[in-house]
Coordinates of C-alpha atoms and ligand atoms in Angstrom, one line a residue:
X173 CA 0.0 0.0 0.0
X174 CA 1.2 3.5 -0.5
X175 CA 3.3 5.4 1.9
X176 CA 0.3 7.7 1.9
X177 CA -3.1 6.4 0.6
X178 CA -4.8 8.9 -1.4
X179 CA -8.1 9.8 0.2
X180 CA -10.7 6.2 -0.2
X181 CA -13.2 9.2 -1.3
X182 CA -14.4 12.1 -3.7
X183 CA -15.8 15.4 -2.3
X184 CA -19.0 16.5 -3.8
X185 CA -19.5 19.1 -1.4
X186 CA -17.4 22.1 -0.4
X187 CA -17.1 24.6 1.8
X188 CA -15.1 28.2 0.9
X189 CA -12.8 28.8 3.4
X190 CA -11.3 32.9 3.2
X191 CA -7.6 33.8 4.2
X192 CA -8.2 37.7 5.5
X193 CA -5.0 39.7 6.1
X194 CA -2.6 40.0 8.3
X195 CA -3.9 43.3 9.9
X196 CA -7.3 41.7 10.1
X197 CA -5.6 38.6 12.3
X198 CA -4.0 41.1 14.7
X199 CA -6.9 42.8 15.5
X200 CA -9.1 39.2 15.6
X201 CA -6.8 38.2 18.1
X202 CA -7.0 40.9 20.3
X203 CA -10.5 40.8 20.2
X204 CA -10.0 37.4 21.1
X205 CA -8.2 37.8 24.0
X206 CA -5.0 36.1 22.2
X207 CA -7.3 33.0 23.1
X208 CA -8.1 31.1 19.6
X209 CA -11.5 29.4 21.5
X210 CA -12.4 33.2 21.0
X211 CA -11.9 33.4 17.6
X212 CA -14.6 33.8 14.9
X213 CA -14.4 30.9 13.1
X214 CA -14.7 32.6 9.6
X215 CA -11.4 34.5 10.5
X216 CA -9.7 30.9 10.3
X217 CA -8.2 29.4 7.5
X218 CA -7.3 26.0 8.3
X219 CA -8.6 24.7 11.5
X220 CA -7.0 22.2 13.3
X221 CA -8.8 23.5 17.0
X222 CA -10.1 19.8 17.0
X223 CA -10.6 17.0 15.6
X224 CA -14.2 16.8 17.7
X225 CA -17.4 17.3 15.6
X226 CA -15.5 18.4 12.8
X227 CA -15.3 15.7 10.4
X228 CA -17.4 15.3 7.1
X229 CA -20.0 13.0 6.9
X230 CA -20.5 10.6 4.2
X231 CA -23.1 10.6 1.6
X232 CA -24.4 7.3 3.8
X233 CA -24.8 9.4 6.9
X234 CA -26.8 12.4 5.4
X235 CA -29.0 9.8 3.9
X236 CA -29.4 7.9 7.6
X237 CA -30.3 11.0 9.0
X238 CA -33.5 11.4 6.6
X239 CA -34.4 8.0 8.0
X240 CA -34.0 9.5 11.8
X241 CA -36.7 8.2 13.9
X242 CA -38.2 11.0 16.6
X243 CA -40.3 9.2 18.2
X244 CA -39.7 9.9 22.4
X245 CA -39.5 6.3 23.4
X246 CA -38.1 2.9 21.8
X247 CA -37.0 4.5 18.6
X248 CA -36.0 2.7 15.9
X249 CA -32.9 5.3 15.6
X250 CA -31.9 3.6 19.1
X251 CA -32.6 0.3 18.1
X252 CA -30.1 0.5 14.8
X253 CA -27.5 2.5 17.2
X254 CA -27.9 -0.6 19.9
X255 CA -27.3 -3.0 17.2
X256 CA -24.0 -1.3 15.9
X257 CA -23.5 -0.9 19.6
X258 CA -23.7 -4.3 20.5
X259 CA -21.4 -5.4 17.4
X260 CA -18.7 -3.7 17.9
X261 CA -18.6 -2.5 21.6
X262 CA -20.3 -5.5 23.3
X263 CA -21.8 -4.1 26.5
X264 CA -24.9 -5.2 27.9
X265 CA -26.3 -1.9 28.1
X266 CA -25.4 1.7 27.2
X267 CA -27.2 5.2 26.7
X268 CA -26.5 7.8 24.3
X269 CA -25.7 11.1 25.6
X270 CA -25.0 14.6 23.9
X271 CA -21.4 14.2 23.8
X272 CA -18.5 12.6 25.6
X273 CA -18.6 15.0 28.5
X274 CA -21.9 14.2 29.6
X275 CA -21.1 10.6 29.7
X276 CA -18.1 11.3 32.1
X277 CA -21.1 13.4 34.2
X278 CA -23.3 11.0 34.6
X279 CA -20.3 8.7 35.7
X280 CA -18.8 10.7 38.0
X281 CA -21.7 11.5 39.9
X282 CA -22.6 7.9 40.2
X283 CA -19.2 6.8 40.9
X284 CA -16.9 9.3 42.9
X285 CA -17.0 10.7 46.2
X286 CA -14.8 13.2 47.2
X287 CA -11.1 13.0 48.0
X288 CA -11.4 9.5 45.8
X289 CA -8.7 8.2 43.2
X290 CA -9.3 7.7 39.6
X291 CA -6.1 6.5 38.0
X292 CA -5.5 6.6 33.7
X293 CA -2.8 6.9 31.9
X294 CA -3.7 10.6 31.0
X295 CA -7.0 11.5 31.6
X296 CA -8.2 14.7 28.8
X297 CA -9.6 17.8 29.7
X298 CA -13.4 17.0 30.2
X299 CA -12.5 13.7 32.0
X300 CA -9.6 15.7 34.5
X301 CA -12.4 18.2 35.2
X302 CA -15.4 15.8 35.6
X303 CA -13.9 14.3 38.1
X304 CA -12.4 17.2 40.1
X305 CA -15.8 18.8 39.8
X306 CA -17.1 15.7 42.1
X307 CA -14.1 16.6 44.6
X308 CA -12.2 13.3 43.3
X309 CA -8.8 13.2 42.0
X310 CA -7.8 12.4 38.5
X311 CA -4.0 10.5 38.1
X312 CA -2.0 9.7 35.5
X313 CA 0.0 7.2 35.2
X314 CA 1.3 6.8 31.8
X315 CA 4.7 5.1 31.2
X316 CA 7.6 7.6 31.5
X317 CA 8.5 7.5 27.9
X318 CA 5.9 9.4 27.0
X319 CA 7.5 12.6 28.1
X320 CA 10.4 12.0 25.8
X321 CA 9.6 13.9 22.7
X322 CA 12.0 12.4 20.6
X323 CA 11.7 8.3 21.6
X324 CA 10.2 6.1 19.2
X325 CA 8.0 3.7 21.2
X326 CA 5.1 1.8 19.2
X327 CA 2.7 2.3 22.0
X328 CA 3.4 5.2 23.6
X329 CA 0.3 5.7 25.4
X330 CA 0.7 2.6 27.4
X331 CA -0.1 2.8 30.9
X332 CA 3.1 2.0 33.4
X333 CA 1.6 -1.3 35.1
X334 CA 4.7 -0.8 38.2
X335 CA 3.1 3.0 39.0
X336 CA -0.5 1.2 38.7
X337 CA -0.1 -1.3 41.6
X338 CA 1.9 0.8 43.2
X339 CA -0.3 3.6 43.1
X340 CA -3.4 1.0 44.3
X341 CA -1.2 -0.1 47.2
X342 CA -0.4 3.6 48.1
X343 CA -3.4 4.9 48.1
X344 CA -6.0 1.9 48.3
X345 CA -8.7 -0.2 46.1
X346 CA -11.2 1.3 48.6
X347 CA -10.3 4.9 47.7
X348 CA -10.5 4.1 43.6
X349 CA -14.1 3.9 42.5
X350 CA -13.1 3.5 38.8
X351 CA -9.8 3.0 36.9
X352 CA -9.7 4.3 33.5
X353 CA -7.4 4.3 30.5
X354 CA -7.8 6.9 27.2
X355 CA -7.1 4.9 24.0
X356 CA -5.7 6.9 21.9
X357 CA -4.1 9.1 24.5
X358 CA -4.9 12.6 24.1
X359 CA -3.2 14.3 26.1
X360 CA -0.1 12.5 25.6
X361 CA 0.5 13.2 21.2
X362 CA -2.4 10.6 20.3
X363 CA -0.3 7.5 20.9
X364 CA -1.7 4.5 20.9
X365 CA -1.9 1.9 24.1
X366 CA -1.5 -1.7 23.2
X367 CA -3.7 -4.8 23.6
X368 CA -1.2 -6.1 26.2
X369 CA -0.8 -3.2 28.0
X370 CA -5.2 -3.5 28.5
X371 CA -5.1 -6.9 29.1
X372 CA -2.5 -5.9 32.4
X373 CA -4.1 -2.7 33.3
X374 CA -7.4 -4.7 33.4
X375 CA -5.9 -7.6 34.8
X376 CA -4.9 -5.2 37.3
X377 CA -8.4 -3.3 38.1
X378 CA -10.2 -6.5 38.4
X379 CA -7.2 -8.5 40.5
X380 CA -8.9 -5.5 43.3
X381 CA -12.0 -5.2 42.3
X382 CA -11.9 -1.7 40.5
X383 CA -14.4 -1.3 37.7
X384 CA -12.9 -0.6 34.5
X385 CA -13.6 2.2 32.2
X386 CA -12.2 3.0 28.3
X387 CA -12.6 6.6 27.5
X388 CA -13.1 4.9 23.8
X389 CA -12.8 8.4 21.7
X390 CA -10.4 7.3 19.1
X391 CA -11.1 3.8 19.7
X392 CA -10.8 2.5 16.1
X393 CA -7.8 4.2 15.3
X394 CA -6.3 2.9 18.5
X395 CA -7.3 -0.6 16.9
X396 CA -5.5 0.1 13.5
X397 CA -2.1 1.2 15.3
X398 CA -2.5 -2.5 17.1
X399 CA -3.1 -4.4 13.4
X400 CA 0.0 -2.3 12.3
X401 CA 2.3 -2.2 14.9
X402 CA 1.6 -5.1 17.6
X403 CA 3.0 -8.7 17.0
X404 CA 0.0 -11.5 16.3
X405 CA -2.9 -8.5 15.5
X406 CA -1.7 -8.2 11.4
X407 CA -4.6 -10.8 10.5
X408 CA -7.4 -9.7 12.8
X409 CA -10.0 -6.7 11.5
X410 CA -10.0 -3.8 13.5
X411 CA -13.6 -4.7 14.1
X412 CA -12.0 -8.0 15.6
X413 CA -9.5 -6.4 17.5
X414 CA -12.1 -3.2 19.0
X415 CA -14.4 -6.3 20.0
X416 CA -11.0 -7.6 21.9
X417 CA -10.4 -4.4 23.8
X418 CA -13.8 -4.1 25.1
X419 CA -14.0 -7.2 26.2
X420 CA -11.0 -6.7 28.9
X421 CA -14.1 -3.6 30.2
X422 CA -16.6 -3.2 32.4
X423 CA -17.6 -0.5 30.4
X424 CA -16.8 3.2 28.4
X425 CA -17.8 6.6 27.7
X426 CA -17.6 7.7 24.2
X427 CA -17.6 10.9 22.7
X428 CA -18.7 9.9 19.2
X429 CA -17.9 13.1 17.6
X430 CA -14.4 11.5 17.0
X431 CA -14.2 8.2 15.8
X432 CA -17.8 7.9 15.0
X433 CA -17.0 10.8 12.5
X434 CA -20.4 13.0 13.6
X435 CA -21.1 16.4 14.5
X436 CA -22.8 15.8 17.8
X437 CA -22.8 12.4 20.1
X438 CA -22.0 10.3 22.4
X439 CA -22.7 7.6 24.8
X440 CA -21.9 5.9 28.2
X441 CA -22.0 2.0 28.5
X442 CA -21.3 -0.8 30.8
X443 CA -22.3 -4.2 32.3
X444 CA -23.5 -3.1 35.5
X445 CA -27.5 -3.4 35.4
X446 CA -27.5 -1.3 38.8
X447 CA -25.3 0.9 37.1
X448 CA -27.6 1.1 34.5
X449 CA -30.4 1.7 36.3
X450 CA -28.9 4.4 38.0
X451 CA -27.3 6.2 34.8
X452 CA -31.0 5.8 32.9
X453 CA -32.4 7.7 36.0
X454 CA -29.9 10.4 35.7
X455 CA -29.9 10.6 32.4
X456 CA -34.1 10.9 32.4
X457 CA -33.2 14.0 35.2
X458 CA -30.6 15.7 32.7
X459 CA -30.5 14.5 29.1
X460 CA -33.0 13.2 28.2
X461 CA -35.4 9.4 27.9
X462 CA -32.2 6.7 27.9
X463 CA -33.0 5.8 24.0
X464 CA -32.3 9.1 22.8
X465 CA -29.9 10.7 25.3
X466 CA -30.6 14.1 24.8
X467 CA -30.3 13.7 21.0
X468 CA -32.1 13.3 18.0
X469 CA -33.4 10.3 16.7
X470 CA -31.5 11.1 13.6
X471 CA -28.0 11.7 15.1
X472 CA -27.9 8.0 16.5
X473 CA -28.3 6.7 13.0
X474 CA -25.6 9.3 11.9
X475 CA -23.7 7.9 14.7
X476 CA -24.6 4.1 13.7
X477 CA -23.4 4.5 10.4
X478 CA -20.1 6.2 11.5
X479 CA -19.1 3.7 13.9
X480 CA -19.0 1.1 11.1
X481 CA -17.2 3.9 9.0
X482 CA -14.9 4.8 11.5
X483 CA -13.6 1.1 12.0
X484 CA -13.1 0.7 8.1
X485 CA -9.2 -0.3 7.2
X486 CA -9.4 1.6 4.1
X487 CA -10.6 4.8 5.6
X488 CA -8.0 4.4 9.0
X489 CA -5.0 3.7 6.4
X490 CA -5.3 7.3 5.0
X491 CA -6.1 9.1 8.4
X492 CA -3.1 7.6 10.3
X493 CA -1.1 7.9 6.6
X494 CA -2.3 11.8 6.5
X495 CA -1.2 12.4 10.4
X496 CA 1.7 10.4 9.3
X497 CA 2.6 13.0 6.3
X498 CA 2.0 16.2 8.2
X499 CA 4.9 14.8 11.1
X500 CA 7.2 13.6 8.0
X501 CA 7.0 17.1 6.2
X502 CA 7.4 18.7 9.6
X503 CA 10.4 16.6 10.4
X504 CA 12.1 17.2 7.7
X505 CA 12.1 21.0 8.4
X506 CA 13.5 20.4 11.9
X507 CA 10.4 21.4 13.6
X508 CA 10.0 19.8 16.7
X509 CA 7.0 17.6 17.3
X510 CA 5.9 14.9 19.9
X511 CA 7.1 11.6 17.9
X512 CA 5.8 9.2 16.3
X513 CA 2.7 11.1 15.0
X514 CA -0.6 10.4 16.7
X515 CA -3.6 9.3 15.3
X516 CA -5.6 12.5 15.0
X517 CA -3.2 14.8 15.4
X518 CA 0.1 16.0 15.6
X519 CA 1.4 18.1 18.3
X520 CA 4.2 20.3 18.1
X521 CA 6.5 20.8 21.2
X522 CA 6.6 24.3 21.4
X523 CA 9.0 23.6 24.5
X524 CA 11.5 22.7 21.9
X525 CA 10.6 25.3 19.7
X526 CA 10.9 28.6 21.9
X527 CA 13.2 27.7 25.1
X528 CA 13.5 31.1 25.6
X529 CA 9.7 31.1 26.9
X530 CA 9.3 29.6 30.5
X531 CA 6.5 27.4 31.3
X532 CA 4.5 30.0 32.8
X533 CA 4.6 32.3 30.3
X534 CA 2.4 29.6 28.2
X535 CA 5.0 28.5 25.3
X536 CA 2.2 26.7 23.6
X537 CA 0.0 29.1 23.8
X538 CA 2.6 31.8 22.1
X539 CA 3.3 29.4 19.2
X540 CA -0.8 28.5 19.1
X541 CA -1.2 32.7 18.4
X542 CA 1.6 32.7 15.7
X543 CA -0.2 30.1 13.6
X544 CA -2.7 32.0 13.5
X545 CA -1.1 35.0 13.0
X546 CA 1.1 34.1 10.5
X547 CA -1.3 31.5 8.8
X548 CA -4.5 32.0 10.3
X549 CA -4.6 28.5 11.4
X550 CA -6.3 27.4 14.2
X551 CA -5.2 25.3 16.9
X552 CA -4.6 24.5 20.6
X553 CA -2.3 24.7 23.3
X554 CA -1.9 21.0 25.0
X555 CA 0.3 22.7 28.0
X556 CA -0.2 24.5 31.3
X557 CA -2.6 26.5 30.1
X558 CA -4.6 23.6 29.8
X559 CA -3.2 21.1 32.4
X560 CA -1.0 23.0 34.6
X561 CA -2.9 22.6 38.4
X562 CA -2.4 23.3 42.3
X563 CA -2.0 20.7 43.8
X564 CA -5.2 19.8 46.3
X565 CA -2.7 19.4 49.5
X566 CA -0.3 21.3 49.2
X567 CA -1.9 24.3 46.8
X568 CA 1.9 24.3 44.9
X569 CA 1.6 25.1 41.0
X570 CA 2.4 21.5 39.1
X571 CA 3.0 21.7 35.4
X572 CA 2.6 19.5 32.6
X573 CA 6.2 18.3 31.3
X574 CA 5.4 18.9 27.7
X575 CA 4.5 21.8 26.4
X576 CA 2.5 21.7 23.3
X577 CA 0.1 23.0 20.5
X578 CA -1.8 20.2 18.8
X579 CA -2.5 20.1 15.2
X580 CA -5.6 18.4 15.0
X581 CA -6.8 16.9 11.7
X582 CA -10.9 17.2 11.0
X583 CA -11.7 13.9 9.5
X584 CA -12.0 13.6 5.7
X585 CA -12.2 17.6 5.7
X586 CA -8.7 18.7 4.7
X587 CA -6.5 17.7 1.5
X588 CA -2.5 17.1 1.1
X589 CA -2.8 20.9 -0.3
X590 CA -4.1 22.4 3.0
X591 CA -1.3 20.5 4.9
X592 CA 1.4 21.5 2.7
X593 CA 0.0 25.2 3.5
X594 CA 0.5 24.3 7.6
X595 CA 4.1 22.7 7.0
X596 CA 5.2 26.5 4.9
X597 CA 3.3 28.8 7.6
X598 CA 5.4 26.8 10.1
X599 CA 8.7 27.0 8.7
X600 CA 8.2 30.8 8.7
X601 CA 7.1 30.6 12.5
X602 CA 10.8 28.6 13.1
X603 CA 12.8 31.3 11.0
X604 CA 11.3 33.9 13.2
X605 CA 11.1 32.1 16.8
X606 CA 13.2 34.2 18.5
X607 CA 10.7 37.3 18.3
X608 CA 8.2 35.2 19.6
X609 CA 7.1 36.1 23.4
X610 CA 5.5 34.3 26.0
X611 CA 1.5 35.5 27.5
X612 CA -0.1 35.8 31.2
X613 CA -3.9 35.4 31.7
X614 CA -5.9 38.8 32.6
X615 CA -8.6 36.0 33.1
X616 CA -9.0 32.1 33.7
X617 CA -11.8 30.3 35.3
X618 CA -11.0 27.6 37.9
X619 CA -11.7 24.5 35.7
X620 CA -11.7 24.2 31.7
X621 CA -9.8 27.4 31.8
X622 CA -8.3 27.1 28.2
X623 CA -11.9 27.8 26.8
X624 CA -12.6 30.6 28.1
X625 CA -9.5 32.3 29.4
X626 CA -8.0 35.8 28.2
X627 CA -4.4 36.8 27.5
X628 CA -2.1 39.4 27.4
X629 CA 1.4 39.4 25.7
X630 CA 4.6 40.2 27.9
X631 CA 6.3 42.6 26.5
Ligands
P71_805 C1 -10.6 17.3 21.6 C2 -11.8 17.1 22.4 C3 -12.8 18.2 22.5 C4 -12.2 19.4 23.0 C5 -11.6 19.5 24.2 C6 -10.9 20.6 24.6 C7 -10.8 21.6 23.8 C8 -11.4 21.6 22.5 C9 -12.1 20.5 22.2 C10 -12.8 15.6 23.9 C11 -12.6 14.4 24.6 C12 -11.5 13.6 24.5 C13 -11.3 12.5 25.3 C14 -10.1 11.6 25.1 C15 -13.4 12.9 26.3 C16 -13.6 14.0 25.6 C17 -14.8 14.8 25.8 N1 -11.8 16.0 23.1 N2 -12.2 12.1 26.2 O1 -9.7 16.4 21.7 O2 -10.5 13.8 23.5 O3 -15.7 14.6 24.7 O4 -15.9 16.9 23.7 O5 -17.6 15.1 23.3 O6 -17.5 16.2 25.5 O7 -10.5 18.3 20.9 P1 -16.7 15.8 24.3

């Protein structure tokens, strides 16, 4: 197969995109508080913000969504989601939800009490914050090599099984209500974790009785990196080897607006009927009747069509090959990255890049404004703006170890053209990094504070 496959489709529908000038950047991003969250979204080029929500739907989805069923109860939408559900996930029950976020709600609330343990090997943004919002404490306990930058590992997202049992014997199975793991690992450059590496962690939860959650985002592409890369998986479907991973579960939350390739979705499932029970309740209180979730009728057949798309070998062979060509092209300009690529994105270690910038003057989020000012490309800071936190005992500032701006790829929304456009606008960012200067906030919330924060440049 080639280096990188060409795109397994043909658009028939486009979108114009507008590059305004320079001048009209500057004063978008001071109206933006130098935050790109605050950006209008028709003063952005190219946006790689997210890879959430953002992808293109295929001629089969539009046409599911004309067969949406909105009736209130027992639609069958839900029944042709729980189908796909049941093929490829496996759970005994599930519910839909808006989006991932709500799933990792309704489980926290159910779940943690405060001062509890929840351990992953990086938890994202919504998950971290779901969690502290219910007074627990998220932990991260990925293997050490993913802080090095620059070692190639084939499953960098693996979780480090000596700090697991460690960490349980520390702190107590009691104290854990859930153990987690994020496959692909966002936080951490989009690496994949391997089978193995589930089969311990789980081996682990269950050897103390922790229930056993996947935050399944990027599931499928998580399941191509093991056909590719893991030794006896080349001759299993990636349908085969997702059915594999969920099985080591006890359940998952999902936001679908990755891998399931849809604009708005979701779901939560497990084994646990009491669990059930209790999440159906909650969900009746918040979201909506458990068969729709708080969506439409038409979205979970949008979702049940993209969760068979999403798994396709043809269609993960040119996203992981088009990740793969944006870190190549990048490389070969010496621009420092997280390596290997991710999945869905690749992130750029502005640490690297601008040294001169300390940590708290938000490296990532200086290089984050000069894509956009130099190529009014969107994206965002994965760094201590996002993840730096006090720590709950001893209120001390901890930071993140990388820091870094993530280039996330839409799926099937972008060509080879628009990425050859990022690799130039970022070769001019390098020739001029020494001009580049680091921010402070003049405003940040407690939690989430990337969304919603403002900045100010140090002069
Ligand atoms: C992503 C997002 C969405 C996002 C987050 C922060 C800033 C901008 C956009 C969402 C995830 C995720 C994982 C591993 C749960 C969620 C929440 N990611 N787990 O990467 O990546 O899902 O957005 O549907 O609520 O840009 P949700």
């Amino acid at each position: 197969m080639a280096l990188y496959p060409p795109e397994p489709f043909r658009i028939k529908m486009v979108e114009p995109i507008q590059l305004i000038n320079p001048e009209e950047r500057e004063l978008a991003l001071v109206e933006a508080g130098f935050n790109p969250f605050k950006l209008k979204a028709q003063d952005v080029f190219i946006d790689l913000l997210t890879d959430s929500g953002t992808g293109a739907m295929s001629h089969f989805q539009w046409a599911a969504l004309m067969q949406g069923d909105e009736s209130y109860a027992g639609a069958r939408s839900y029944q042709r989601l729980a189908q796909v559900m049941q093929e490829i996930f496996g759970f005994k029950f599930f519910v839909p939800t808006h989006q991932g976020r709500a799933a990792e709600n309704i489980l926290s609330s159910l779940m943690i009490k405060p001062g509890q343990y929840v351990p992953s090997n990086m938890h994202f943004d919504t998950t971290d914050a779901n969690i502290r919002a219910r007074g627990g404490r998220p932990t991260n306990l990925v293997i050490n090599a993913a802080e090095d930058p620059t070692l190639h590992l084939p499953f960098k997202g693996n979780m480090d099984i000596q700090k697991l049992r460690n960490f349980i014997n520390q702190v107590g199975a009691d104290n854990i209500p859930l153990g987690m793991i994020t496959i692909t690992n966002n936080a951490g450059g989009g690496q994949p974790v391997s089978m193995e590496n589930l089969r311990q962690v789980a081996e682990t939860y269950r050897n103390h009785g922790i229930p056993f959650f996947i935050d399944a985002c990027r599931f499928a592409e998580n399941a191509y990196f093991i056909k590719m890369r893991e030794p006896g998986y080349a001759d299993k479907s990636t349908l085969e080897i997702a059915q594999e991973i969920f099985s080591l579960a006890d359940g998952a939350t999902m936001s679908a607006k990755k891998d399931a390739i849809v604009n708005i979705g979701g779901f939560l499932a497990m084994n646990d009927e009491t669990l059930f029970q209790k999440a159906s309740n909650e969900l009746i209180l918040r979201e909506g009747f458990p068969t729709y979730g708080g969506l439409a009728g038409r979205d979970l057949d949008a979702i049940a069509v993209g969760l068979r798309e999403g798994i396709s070998e043809e269609y993960l062979a040119y996203r992981v090959g088009q990740t793969a060509y944006l870190a190549e092209r990048l490389l070969e300009n010496d621009i420092p990255i997280l390596e290997p690529a991710g999945g869905h994105a690749v992130y750029l270690d502005a640490g690297r890049l601008y040294p001169h910038i300390p940590q708290s003057e938000f490296p990532g989020q200086a290089l984050a404004i000069e894509l956009y000012r130099v190529g009014a490309i969107r994206a965002i800071e994965i760094g201590s703006v996002m993840f730096a936190h006090p720590n709950p005992d001893t209120g001390e500032m901890e930071f993140p170890k990388l820091e870094l701006v993530r280039l996330a790829l839409p799926r099937r929304v972008y060509t080879q053209s628009h990425l050859d456009y990022v690799v130039e606008t970022l070769i001019q960012i390098k020739q001029q990094r020494e001009k580049a200067r680091g921010y402070r906030f003049t405003y940040a919330p407690e939690l989430l504070r990337h969304f919603s924060a403002n900045f100010e440049p140090i002069q």
